[in-house]
mmCIF file of C-alpha atoms in Angstrom:
data_model
loop_
_atom_site.group_PDB
_atom_site.id
_atom_site.type_symbol
_atom_site.label_atom_id
_atom_site.label_comp_id
_atom_site.label_asym_id
_atom_site.label_seq_id
_atom_site.Cartn_x
_atom_site.Cartn_y
_atom_site.Cartn_z
ATOM 1 C CA MET D 1 29.113 -12.549 -11.226
ATOM 2 C CA HIS D 2 28.219 -16.200 -9.939
ATOM 3 C CA SER D 3 26.977 -18.668 -12.226
ATOM 4 C CA ASP D 4 23.329 -19.517 -11.497
ATOM 5 C CA ARG D 5 22.177 -22.686 -13.781
ATOM 6 C CA GLY D 6 24.699 -21.616 -16.537
ATOM 7 C CA ILE D 7 23.635 -17.836 -16.276
ATOM 8 C CA PHE D 8 25.711 -15.104 -14.679
ATOM 9 C CA VAL D 9 23.673 -13.393 -12.148
ATOM 10 C CA PRO D 10 25.258 -10.223 -10.678
ATOM 11 C CA ARG D 11 25.228 -10.371 -6.832
ATOM 12 C CA PHE D 12 26.297 -7.820 -4.214
ATOM 13 C CA LEU D 13 26.538 -7.543 -0.582
ATOM 14 C CA HIS D 14 24.424 -4.157 0.769
ATOM 15 C CA THR D 15 25.616 -2.766 4.371
ATOM 16 C CA ALA D 16 25.413 0.377 6.102
ATOM 17 C CA ASP D 17 25.658 2.151 9.384
ATOM 18 C CA TRP D 18 28.994 0.661 10.799
ATOM 19 C CA GLN D 19 29.508 3.865 12.996
ATOM 20 C CA MET D 20 32.974 3.354 13.320
ATOM 21 C CA GLY D 21 34.795 5.349 16.145
ATOM 22 C CA ARG D 22 31.597 4.909 18.443
ATOM 23 C CA SER D 23 32.513 4.939 22.022
ATOM 24 C CA PHE D 24 30.625 2.877 24.677
ATOM 25 C CA SER D 25 31.433 5.112 27.629
ATOM 26 C CA ARG D 26 28.285 3.887 29.546
ATOM 27 C CA PHE D 27 29.754 0.355 29.807
ATOM 28 C CA GLU D 28 32.692 -0.574 31.998
ATOM 29 C CA THR D 29 35.906 -0.161 30.249
ATOM 30 C CA GLU D 30 36.506 -3.877 29.571
ATOM 31 C CA ASP D 31 33.115 -4.222 28.143
ATOM 32 C CA GLY D 32 33.266 -0.905 26.110
ATOM 33 C CA ALA D 33 36.670 -2.295 24.368
ATOM 34 C CA ALA D 34 34.937 -5.279 23.617
ATOM 35 C CA LEU D 35 32.080 -3.698 21.984
ATOM 36 C CA VAL D 36 34.243 -1.492 20.026
ATOM 37 C CA GLU D 37 36.408 -4.624 18.539
ATOM 38 C CA ALA D 38 33.263 -6.196 17.689
ATOM 39 C CA ARG D 39 32.503 -3.507 15.218
ATOM 40 C CA TYR D 40 36.227 -4.274 13.422
ATOM 41 C CA ALA D 41 35.216 -8.036 13.464
ATOM 42 C CA ALA D 42 31.903 -7.245 11.693
ATOM 43 C CA ILE D 43 33.571 -5.552 8.730
ATOM 44 C CA GLU D 44 36.003 -8.456 8.417
ATOM 45 C CA ARG D 45 32.951 -10.531 8.480
ATOM 46 C CA LEU D 46 31.199 -8.719 5.875
ATOM 47 C CA ALA D 47 34.318 -9.018 3.555
ATOM 48 C CA GLN D 48 34.592 -12.705 4.103
ATOM 49 C CA LEU D 49 30.946 -13.067 3.587
ATOM 50 C CA ALA D 50 31.473 -11.232 0.183
ATOM 51 C CA VAL D 51 34.211 -13.792 -0.818
ATOM 52 C CA GLU D 52 32.112 -16.630 0.234
ATOM 53 C CA GLN D 53 29.026 -15.597 -1.509
ATOM 54 C CA GLU D 54 30.949 -14.744 -4.373
ATOM 55 C CA CYS D 55 29.766 -11.168 -4.361
ATOM 56 C CA ASP D 56 30.628 -8.970 -7.359
ATOM 57 C CA ALA D 57 30.566 -5.831 -4.887
ATOM 58 C CA VAL D 58 29.894 -4.374 -1.663
ATOM 59 C CA LEU D 59 27.790 -1.396 -1.112
ATOM 60 C CA VAL D 60 28.046 0.600 2.005
ATOM 61 C CA ALA D 61 25.106 2.993 2.237
ATOM 62 C CA GLY D 62 26.330 5.808 4.556
ATOM 63 C CA ASP D 63 27.634 6.374 8.238
ATOM 64 C CA VAL D 64 30.770 4.310 7.902
ATOM 65 C CA PHE D 65 32.215 6.462 10.335
ATOM 66 C CA ASP D 66 30.430 7.910 13.740
ATOM 67 C CA ALA D 67 31.877 11.204 13.633
ATOM 68 C CA GLN D 68 34.311 13.562 11.385
ATOM 69 C CA GLY D 69 36.702 13.568 14.322
ATOM 70 C CA VAL D 70 37.695 9.873 14.419
ATOM 71 C CA SER D 71 41.157 8.974 14.862
ATOM 72 C CA ASP D 72 43.629 8.314 12.219
ATOM 73 C CA ARG D 73 44.258 4.874 13.881
ATOM 74 C CA THR D 74 40.334 4.163 13.368
ATOM 75 C CA ILE D 75 40.288 5.285 9.482
ATOM 76 C CA ARG D 76 43.478 2.929 8.687
ATOM 77 C CA ARG D 77 41.753 0.026 10.714
ATOM 78 C CA VAL D 78 38.392 0.324 8.993
ATOM 79 C CA PHE D 79 39.794 0.162 5.568
ATOM 80 C CA ASN D 80 42.219 -2.496 6.674
ATOM 81 C CA ALA D 81 39.106 -4.463 7.772
ATOM 82 C CA THR D 82 38.075 -4.889 4.252
ATOM 83 C CA SER D 83 41.009 -6.508 2.943
ATOM 84 C CA ALA D 84 39.535 -10.173 2.364
ATOM 85 C CA PHE D 85 37.269 -8.911 -0.437
ATOM 86 C CA LYS D 86 39.538 -7.710 -3.318
ATOM 87 C CA GLY D 87 36.492 -6.867 -5.458
ATOM 88 C CA PRO D 88 34.845 -3.263 -5.590
ATOM 89 C CA TRP D 89 33.589 -1.322 -2.383
ATOM 90 C CA VAL D 90 31.326 1.693 -2.803
ATOM 91 C CA MET D 91 31.021 3.877 0.252
ATOM 92 C CA LEU D 92 28.638 6.524 0.642
ATOM 93 C CA PRO D 93 29.139 9.582 3.262
ATOM 94 C CA GLY D 94 25.764 9.691 5.547
ATOM 95 C CA ASN D 95 24.676 12.195 8.200
ATOM 96 C CA HIS D 96 27.526 11.273 10.661
ATOM 97 C CA ASP D 97 30.351 11.269 8.159
ATOM 98 C CA ALA D 98 28.989 14.028 5.519
ATOM 99 C CA ALA D 99 31.320 14.889 2.594
ATOM 100 C CA LEU D 100 32.019 18.149 3.623
ATOM 101 C CA ALA D 101 34.892 20.145 2.340
ATOM 102 C CA GLU D 102 36.987 18.934 4.929
ATOM 103 C CA SER D 103 35.908 15.750 6.272
ATOM 104 C CA VAL D 104 36.940 12.336 7.445
ATOM 105 C CA TRP D 105 36.884 11.168 3.835
ATOM 106 C CA THR D 106 39.312 13.741 2.816
ATOM 107 C CA ARG D 107 41.397 12.993 5.659
ATOM 108 C CA ALA D 108 41.465 9.475 4.480
ATOM 109 C CA ARG D 109 42.884 10.219 1.213
ATOM 110 C CA ARG D 110 45.509 12.389 2.624
ATOM 111 C CA LEU D 111 46.534 9.286 4.719
ATOM 112 C CA LYS D 112 46.639 7.145 1.594
ATOM 113 C CA ALA D 113 44.578 4.956 3.424
ATOM 114 C CA VAL D 114 41.902 3.981 0.847
ATOM 115 C CA PRO D 115 42.761 0.983 -1.082
ATOM 116 C CA ASP D 116 42.459 1.237 -5.153
ATOM 117 C CA ASN D 117 39.396 -1.173 -4.771
ATOM 118 C CA ILE D 118 37.295 1.068 -2.807
ATOM 119 C CA HIS D 119 35.400 3.923 -4.404
ATOM 120 C CA LEU D 120 34.176 6.785 -2.338
ATOM 121 C CA ALA D 121 31.031 8.331 -3.655
ATOM 122 C CA LEU D 122 31.658 11.944 -2.372
ATOM 123 C CA GLU D 123 29.739 13.551 -4.981
ATOM 124 C CA PRO D 124 26.371 12.757 -6.970
ATOM 125 C CA ASP D 125 27.347 10.437 -9.715
ATOM 126 C CA VAL D 126 27.119 7.305 -11.492
ATOM 127 C CA ILE D 127 29.739 4.869 -10.380
ATOM 128 C CA LEU D 128 30.269 2.426 -13.294
ATOM 129 C CA LEU D 129 31.308 -1.383 -12.202
ATOM 130 C CA LYS D 130 31.131 -2.448 -15.979
ATOM 131 C CA GLU D 131 33.043 -5.833 -15.164
ATOM 132 C CA GLN D 132 30.400 -6.594 -12.357
ATOM 133 C CA GLY D 133 27.564 -5.576 -14.524
ATOM 134 C CA ILE D 134 26.306 -2.716 -12.055
ATOM 135 C CA ALA D 135 25.925 1.119 -12.189
ATOM 136 C CA VAL D 136 25.756 2.530 -8.823
ATOM 137 C CA LEU D 137 23.738 5.875 -8.558
ATOM 138 C CA SER D 138 25.084 7.645 -5.448
ATOM 139 C CA ALA D 139 23.134 10.357 -3.313
ATOM 140 C CA PRO D 140 25.875 11.300 -0.779
ATOM 141 C CA LEU D 141 25.250 13.762 2.076
ATOM 142 C CA THR D 142 27.335 16.815 1.897
ATOM 143 C CA GLN D 143 25.985 18.302 5.038
ATOM 144 C CA ARG D 144 24.410 16.589 8.068
ATOM 145 C CA HIS D 145 21.061 17.379 7.654
ATOM 146 C CA THR D 146 19.199 18.215 4.389
ATOM 147 C CA TYR D 147 15.343 18.737 3.736
ATOM 148 C CA SER D 148 15.222 18.101 0.073
ATOM 149 C CA ASP D 149 15.525 14.567 -1.475
ATOM 150 C CA LEU D 150 18.927 14.006 -2.784
ATOM 151 C CA THR D 151 17.857 10.926 -4.849
ATOM 152 C CA GLU D 152 15.203 13.144 -6.873
ATOM 153 C CA ASP D 153 17.645 13.429 -9.798
ATOM 154 C CA PHE D 154 18.161 9.640 -10.247
ATOM 155 C CA SER D 155 15.566 9.387 -12.870
ATOM 156 C CA GLU D 156 17.735 11.924 -15.072
ATOM 157 C CA ARG D 157 20.822 9.898 -14.585
ATOM 158 C CA GLU D 158 21.674 7.807 -17.411
ATOM 159 C CA THR D 159 23.307 4.342 -17.244
ATOM 160 C CA PRO D 160 24.550 1.897 -20.000
ATOM 161 C CA ALA D 161 22.141 -0.597 -21.213
ATOM 162 C CA GLY D 162 22.766 -3.844 -19.595
ATOM 163 C CA LEU D 163 24.059 -2.725 -16.365
ATOM 164 C CA LEU D 164 21.806 -2.908 -13.178
ATOM 165 C CA ARG D 165 20.760 0.650 -12.047
ATOM 166 C CA VAL D 166 21.386 0.438 -8.355
ATOM 167 C CA GLY D 167 20.751 3.500 -6.153
ATOM 168 C CA LEU D 168 22.929 4.007 -2.930
ATOM 169 C CA ALA D 169 21.377 6.461 -0.479
ATOM 170 C CA HIS D 170 21.273 7.457 3.323
ATOM 171 C CA GLY D 171 18.081 8.839 4.911
ATOM 172 C CA SER D 172 14.598 8.690 5.945
ATOM 173 C CA VAL D 173 12.070 7.137 3.537
ATOM 174 C CA GLN D 174 9.073 9.334 4.145
ATOM 175 C CA GLY D 175 5.998 7.854 5.583
ATOM 176 C CA VAL D 176 7.581 4.565 6.557
ATOM 177 C CA LEU D 177 9.939 5.098 9.302
ATOM 178 C CA PRO D 178 8.525 6.577 12.858
ATOM 179 C CA ASP D 179 7.675 10.275 12.617
ATOM 180 C CA GLU D 180 10.567 11.221 15.124
ATOM 181 C CA VAL D 181 13.270 9.798 12.574
ATOM 182 C CA ASP D 182 12.093 11.090 9.145
ATOM 183 C CA ALA D 183 12.080 14.930 9.429
ATOM 184 C CA THR D 184 15.329 15.380 7.892
ATOM 185 C CA ASN D 185 17.316 13.620 4.602
ATOM 186 C CA PRO D 186 14.154 12.513 3.123
ATOM 187 C CA ILE D 187 13.519 10.025 0.497
ATOM 188 C CA ALA D 188 10.677 9.273 -1.371
ATOM 189 C CA PRO D 189 9.044 5.901 -0.952
ATOM 190 C CA ASN D 190 8.714 5.110 -4.467
ATOM 191 C CA ARG D 191 12.000 6.310 -5.585
ATOM 192 C CA ALA D 192 13.120 2.931 -7.147
ATOM 193 C CA GLU D 193 9.915 2.882 -9.335
ATOM 194 C CA GLN D 194 10.062 6.560 -10.306
ATOM 195 C CA ALA D 195 14.087 6.265 -11.221
ATOM 196 C CA ASN D 196 13.772 2.673 -12.945
ATOM 197 C CA LEU D 197 15.837 1.195 -10.027
ATOM 198 C CA ASP D 198 16.571 -2.374 -9.984
ATOM 199 C CA TYR D 199 17.352 -1.879 -6.243
ATOM 200 C CA LEU D 200 17.714 1.047 -3.661
ATOM 201 C CA ALA D 201 20.103 0.414 -1.222
ATOM 202 C CA LEU D 202 19.628 2.447 1.747
ATOM 203 C CA GLY D 203 21.204 3.213 4.988
ATOM 204 C CA ASP D 204 20.344 5.357 8.197
ATOM 205 C CA TRP D 205 17.814 3.071 9.869
ATOM 206 C CA HIS D 206 19.777 0.647 11.757
ATOM 207 C CA GLY D 207 17.585 -2.488 11.578
ATOM 208 C CA ALA D 208 17.086 -4.552 8.360
ATOM 209 C CA LYS D 209 14.010 -3.086 6.911
ATOM 210 C CA GLN D 210 12.017 -3.832 3.519
ATOM 211 C CA ILE D 211 10.240 -0.990 1.913
ATOM 212 C CA ASN D 212 9.201 -2.537 -1.053
ATOM 213 C CA GLU D 213 10.662 -5.269 -3.370
ATOM 214 C CA ARG D 214 13.470 -3.215 -4.632
ATOM 215 C CA SER D 215 14.116 -0.744 -1.655
ATOM 216 C CA TRP D 216 15.559 -2.107 1.551
ATOM 217 C CA TYR D 217 17.426 -0.894 4.746
ATOM 218 C CA SER D 218 20.388 -3.363 5.558
ATOM 219 C CA GLY D 219 20.539 -1.882 9.152
ATOM 220 C CA THR D 220 23.907 -1.992 11.207
ATOM 221 C CA PRO D 221 25.831 -5.191 11.033
ATOM 222 C CA GLU D 222 27.035 -5.048 14.542
ATOM 223 C CA PRO D 223 23.777 -3.815 17.094
ATOM 224 C CA GLU D 224 25.021 -0.747 19.286
ATOM 225 C CA ARG D 225 21.942 0.075 20.935
ATOM 226 C CA PHE D 226 18.762 -1.509 22.882
ATOM 227 C CA ARG D 227 16.116 -1.534 20.161
ATOM 228 C CA ASN D 228 14.367 -4.361 18.603
ATOM 229 C CA ASN D 229 14.541 -3.405 15.182
ATOM 230 C CA GLU D 230 16.423 -6.179 13.298
ATOM 231 C CA ALA D 231 20.018 -4.925 13.883
ATOM 232 C CA GLY D 232 22.918 -7.133 13.043
ATOM 233 C CA TYR D 233 22.609 -8.451 9.558
ATOM 234 C CA ALA D 234 23.753 -7.869 6.051
ATOM 235 C CA LEU D 235 21.883 -8.328 2.818
ATOM 236 C CA ILE D 236 22.965 -10.540 -0.119
ATOM 237 C CA VAL D 237 21.085 -9.321 -3.423
ATOM 238 C CA ASP D 238 20.638 -11.332 -6.609
ATOM 239 C CA ILE D 239 19.215 -9.586 -9.754
ATOM 240 C CA SER D 240 19.293 -11.752 -12.675
ATOM 241 C CA GLU D 241 18.821 -9.120 -15.112
ATOM 242 C CA PRO D 242 17.834 -5.391 -15.493
ATOM 243 C CA GLY D 243 13.995 -5.059 -14.598
ATOM 244 C CA ALA D 244 13.897 -8.630 -12.787
ATOM 245 C CA VAL D 245 12.862 -8.550 -9.179
ATOM 246 C CA PRO D 246 15.739 -8.647 -6.664
ATOM 247 C CA ASP D 247 15.990 -11.902 -4.596
ATOM 248 C CA ILE D 248 17.054 -10.753 -1.141
ATOM 249 C CA LYS D 249 18.904 -12.838 1.471
ATOM 250 C CA SER D 250 19.376 -11.626 5.048
ATOM 251 C CA VAL D 251 22.677 -12.830 6.792
ATOM 252 C CA ASP D 252 23.377 -12.658 10.282
ATOM 253 C CA ILE D 253 26.518 -11.049 11.323
ATOM 254 C CA ALA D 254 26.321 -9.525 14.753
ATOM 255 C CA ARG D 255 28.832 -11.018 17.606
ATOM 256 C CA TYR D 256 26.720 -9.483 20.417
ATOM 257 C CA ARG D 257 22.940 -9.283 20.676
ATOM 258 C CA TRP D 258 21.537 -6.595 22.818
ATOM 259 C CA HIS D 259 18.433 -7.238 25.021
ATOM 260 C CA GLN D 260 16.371 -4.816 27.043
ATOM 261 C CA TRP D 261 13.443 -5.876 29.370
ATOM 262 C CA ARG D 262 11.116 -4.105 31.233
ATOM 263 C CA GLU D 263 9.561 -6.502 33.962
ATOM 264 C CA THR D 264 7.025 -6.269 36.667
ATOM 265 C CA LEU D 265 7.406 -8.890 39.402
ATOM 266 C CA SER D 266 4.204 -9.575 41.289
ATOM 267 C CA VAL D 267 4.194 -13.251 42.071
ATOM 268 C CA PRO D 268 6.723 -15.858 42.579
ATOM 269 C CA SER D 269 6.347 -17.098 38.700
ATOM 270 C CA ASP D 270 7.260 -13.662 37.436
ATOM 271 C CA LEU D 271 10.727 -14.296 39.117
ATOM 272 C CA ASP D 272 10.967 -17.698 37.949
ATOM 273 C CA GLY D 273 10.306 -16.577 34.236
ATOM 274 C CA LEU D 274 12.885 -13.848 34.395
ATOM 275 C CA ILE D 275 15.790 -16.239 35.704
ATOM 276 C CA GLN D 276 14.544 -18.784 33.169
ATOM 277 C CA ARG D 277 15.015 -16.187 30.459
ATOM 278 C CA MET D 278 18.347 -15.074 31.572
ATOM 279 C CA GLU D 279 19.618 -18.696 31.615
ATOM 280 C CA GLU D 280 18.597 -19.034 27.946
ATOM 281 C CA LEU D 281 20.268 -16.172 26.576
ATOM 282 C CA PRO D 282 23.526 -16.801 24.706
ATOM 283 C CA GLU D 283 26.692 -15.724 26.068
ATOM 284 C CA ALA D 284 27.262 -12.988 23.575
ATOM 285 C CA SER D 285 24.563 -10.922 25.065
ATOM 286 C CA VAL D 286 24.211 -7.349 26.224
ATOM 287 C CA LEU D 287 21.296 -7.255 28.919
ATOM 288 C CA ASP D 288 19.736 -4.323 30.224
ATOM 289 C CA ILE D 289 16.763 -4.985 32.901
ATOM 290 C CA ARG D 290 14.654 -2.659 34.675
ATOM 291 C CA LEU D 291 12.205 -4.041 37.478
ATOM 292 C CA ASP D 292 9.382 -2.803 39.270
ATOM 293 C CA GLY D 293 6.911 -4.429 41.492
ATOM 294 C CA ALA D 294 7.552 -6.223 44.774
ATOM 295 C CA ILE D 295 9.878 -8.870 45.550
ATOM 296 C CA THR D 296 10.790 -10.989 48.722
ATOM 297 C CA LEU D 297 13.732 -11.432 50.606
ATOM 298 C CA GLU D 298 14.164 -14.909 49.401
ATOM 299 C CA GLY D 299 13.214 -13.744 46.035
ATOM 300 C CA LEU D 300 15.901 -10.932 46.277
ATOM 301 C CA GLN D 301 18.543 -13.680 46.954
ATOM 302 C CA ARG D 302 17.443 -15.527 44.066
ATOM 303 C CA LEU D 303 17.510 -12.641 41.862
ATOM 304 C CA ASP D 304 20.934 -11.366 43.197
ATOM 305 C CA HIS D 305 22.422 -15.104 42.585
ATOM 306 C CA ALA D 306 21.267 -15.203 39.120
ATOM 307 C CA LEU D 307 22.365 -11.762 38.093
ATOM 308 C CA SER D 308 25.786 -12.787 39.864
ATOM 309 C CA LEU D 309 26.021 -15.815 37.267
ATOM 310 C CA ALA D 310 24.738 -13.760 33.970
ATOM 311 C CA GLU D 311 27.609 -11.054 34.947
ATOM 312 C CA ALA D 312 30.007 -13.979 34.449
ATOM 313 C CA ARG D 313 28.496 -15.297 31.360
ATOM 314 C CA PHE D 314 27.364 -12.198 29.441
ATOM 315 C CA ARG D 315 29.291 -9.144 27.782
ATOM 316 C CA SER D 316 27.506 -6.767 30.018
ATOM 317 C CA VAL D 317 24.577 -6.893 32.482
ATOM 318 C CA SER D 318 22.610 -4.023 34.307
ATOM 319 C CA CYS D 319 19.685 -4.165 36.358
ATOM 320 C CA ASP D 320 17.833 -1.230 37.696
ATOM 321 C CA ARG D 321 15.928 -2.018 40.765
ATOM 322 C CA ALA D 322 14.759 1.375 41.749
ATOM 323 C CA ALA D 323 11.230 0.755 41.244
ATOM 324 C CA LEU D 324 11.356 -2.541 42.800
ATOM 325 C CA GLN D 325 10.031 -2.843 46.528
ATOM 326 C CA LEU D 326 11.502 -5.359 48.985
ATOM 327 C CA GLU D 327 8.556 -6.873 50.813
ATOM 328 C CA PRO D 328 9.820 -9.857 53.308
ATOM 329 C CA THR D 329 7.098 -12.159 54.107
ATOM 330 C CA GLU D 330 6.208 -13.266 57.521
ATOM 331 C CA GLU D 331 8.218 -16.355 56.652
ATOM 332 C CA ASP D 332 11.319 -14.402 55.602
ATOM 333 C CA ILE D 333 11.189 -12.393 58.876
ATOM 334 C CA ALA D 334 10.634 -15.337 61.059
ATOM 335 C CA ALA D 335 13.595 -17.230 59.252
ATOM 336 C CA LEU D 336 15.844 -14.136 60.189
ATOM 337 C CA ASN D 337 14.834 -14.467 64.036
ATOM 338 C CA ALA D 338 14.105 -10.603 63.931
ATOM 339 C CA ASP D 339 11.744 -10.273 66.769
ATOM 340 C CA GLY D 340 11.632 -7.251 69.303
ATOM 341 C CA TYR D 341 13.244 -4.279 68.232
ATOM 342 C CA LEU D 342 14.621 -5.672 64.984
ATOM 343 C CA GLY D 343 11.249 -6.844 63.747
ATOM 344 C CA GLU D 344 9.794 -3.294 64.889
ATOM 345 C CA THR D 345 12.509 -1.799 62.634
ATOM 346 C CA ILE D 346 12.002 -4.193 59.535
ATOM 347 C CA GLU D 347 8.065 -3.369 59.769
ATOM 348 C CA GLU D 348 8.876 0.469 59.818
ATOM 349 C CA LEU D 349 11.073 0.343 57.106
ATOM 350 C CA ARG D 350 8.478 -1.818 55.133
ATOM 351 C CA GLN D 351 6.080 1.042 55.659
ATOM 352 C CA LEU D 352 8.383 3.860 54.552
ATOM 353 C CA GLN D 353 8.790 2.144 51.263
ATOM 354 C CA LEU D 354 5.131 3.162 50.408
ATOM 355 C CA GLY D 355 6.228 6.962 51.088
ATOM 356 C CA ASP D 356 7.786 9.721 48.975
ATOM 357 C CA HIS D 357 11.226 8.177 49.026
ATOM 358 C CA PRO D 358 10.855 4.670 48.909
ATOM 359 C CA GLU D 359 14.477 3.799 47.538
ATOM 360 C CA PRO D 360 16.442 4.682 50.588
ATOM 361 C CA ALA D 361 13.967 2.712 52.675
ATOM 362 C CA ARG D 362 14.169 -0.291 50.358
ATOM 363 C CA ASP D 363 17.950 -0.335 50.441
ATOM 364 C CA ALA D 364 18.165 0.062 54.274
ATOM 365 C CA LEU D 365 15.720 -2.925 54.480
ATOM 366 C CA ALA D 366 17.930 -4.979 51.969
ATOM 367 C CA ILE D 367 21.030 -4.103 53.996
ATOM 368 C CA LEU D 368 19.497 -4.992 57.496
ATOM 369 C CA THR D 369 18.022 -8.312 56.274
ATOM 370 C CA GLY D 370 21.201 -9.102 54.664
ATOM 371 C CA LEU D 371 23.233 -8.737 57.717
ATOM 372 C CA LEU D 372 20.980 -10.601 59.514
ATOM 373 C CA ASN D 373 20.741 -13.532 56.860
ATOM 374 C CA SER D 374 24.608 -13.590 56.773
ATOM 375 C CA GLY D 375 24.811 -13.286 60.475
ATOM 376 C CA LYS D 376 22.445 -16.427 60.802
ATOM 377 C CA GLN D 377 24.522 -18.296 58.212
ATOM 378 C CA GLU D 378 27.944 -17.686 60.205
ATOM 379 C CA VAL D 379 26.191 -19.285 63.222
ATOM 380 C CA ASN D 380 24.816 -22.282 61.548
ATOM 381 C CA GLN D 381 28.302 -23.071 60.058
#
């Protein structure tokens, strides 16, 4: 416990959804490997944060692992990454790493990879951290999908007087999350009140999200998808005494921030704004862009240059231009000295872009004008 004006106040760190063992096959090999390593580094940062903030415990609300079949090396590395914080960790199985009869957790125990200070909440139980002043009521998933609320019996579980009652669960709070994600593993939105919990630490939603003053999702500490949902944080929770309202502090943990932009280019200022936004992003960015609209030849050259610079700065950059039409201006064509047959060909390709298969025409137009432009530059050198 840490001291607050002479009073000892329990403090714990709430995290979830590490998804260790996740692969990033959609990325280039080098980028995918870096994103994997960032997830191990996130665990190390969580452990160091718990030390720096004088936390009494770390609660992990499910999905430590991305799948049951992760490698032995992954299992060992995960537990090794926790080593900086010597206090108790409580890890809960989620839907990706459910506590099956034979699971990643039973394998971890056979490997003797689990340190003595890590409690695996593989059964519905009350884990007493008496020295830390906390009683953890766990609701582990014992299969990937359930249709009953595993926290329903929290109100029936007794805990010693004077200890905080902290629930640890993984699932979808009903009526709060988007409809498509709350069909399975349901959790009642008023569970903390019904079960007289001081705090309910939740996992499954990958962004930091408050349900009520006593119920929070921490989100994943390292983003792994393009979704603007406040991923990349951990929560430091202070509760001065049983019944007191928790004081929650969100701490940025993420190494990489993921950005997904959907842009329509209509006028030159649209491209100016896009390039400026790219220039303002930090280097630790993963950027996915999809463009539609139209762009001039001069604009395309500027876009290509900006993307080339971004690829050198950021962790990963992808740009889908399938719906972006190349529309050379009269000035573009005049600058290429493309008269006669070449001029007619360029105009024909411009018109073909308006048909049923615009992408081949656009690509041919880009290649042709690019060749003309590079030939012009060589002559001028």
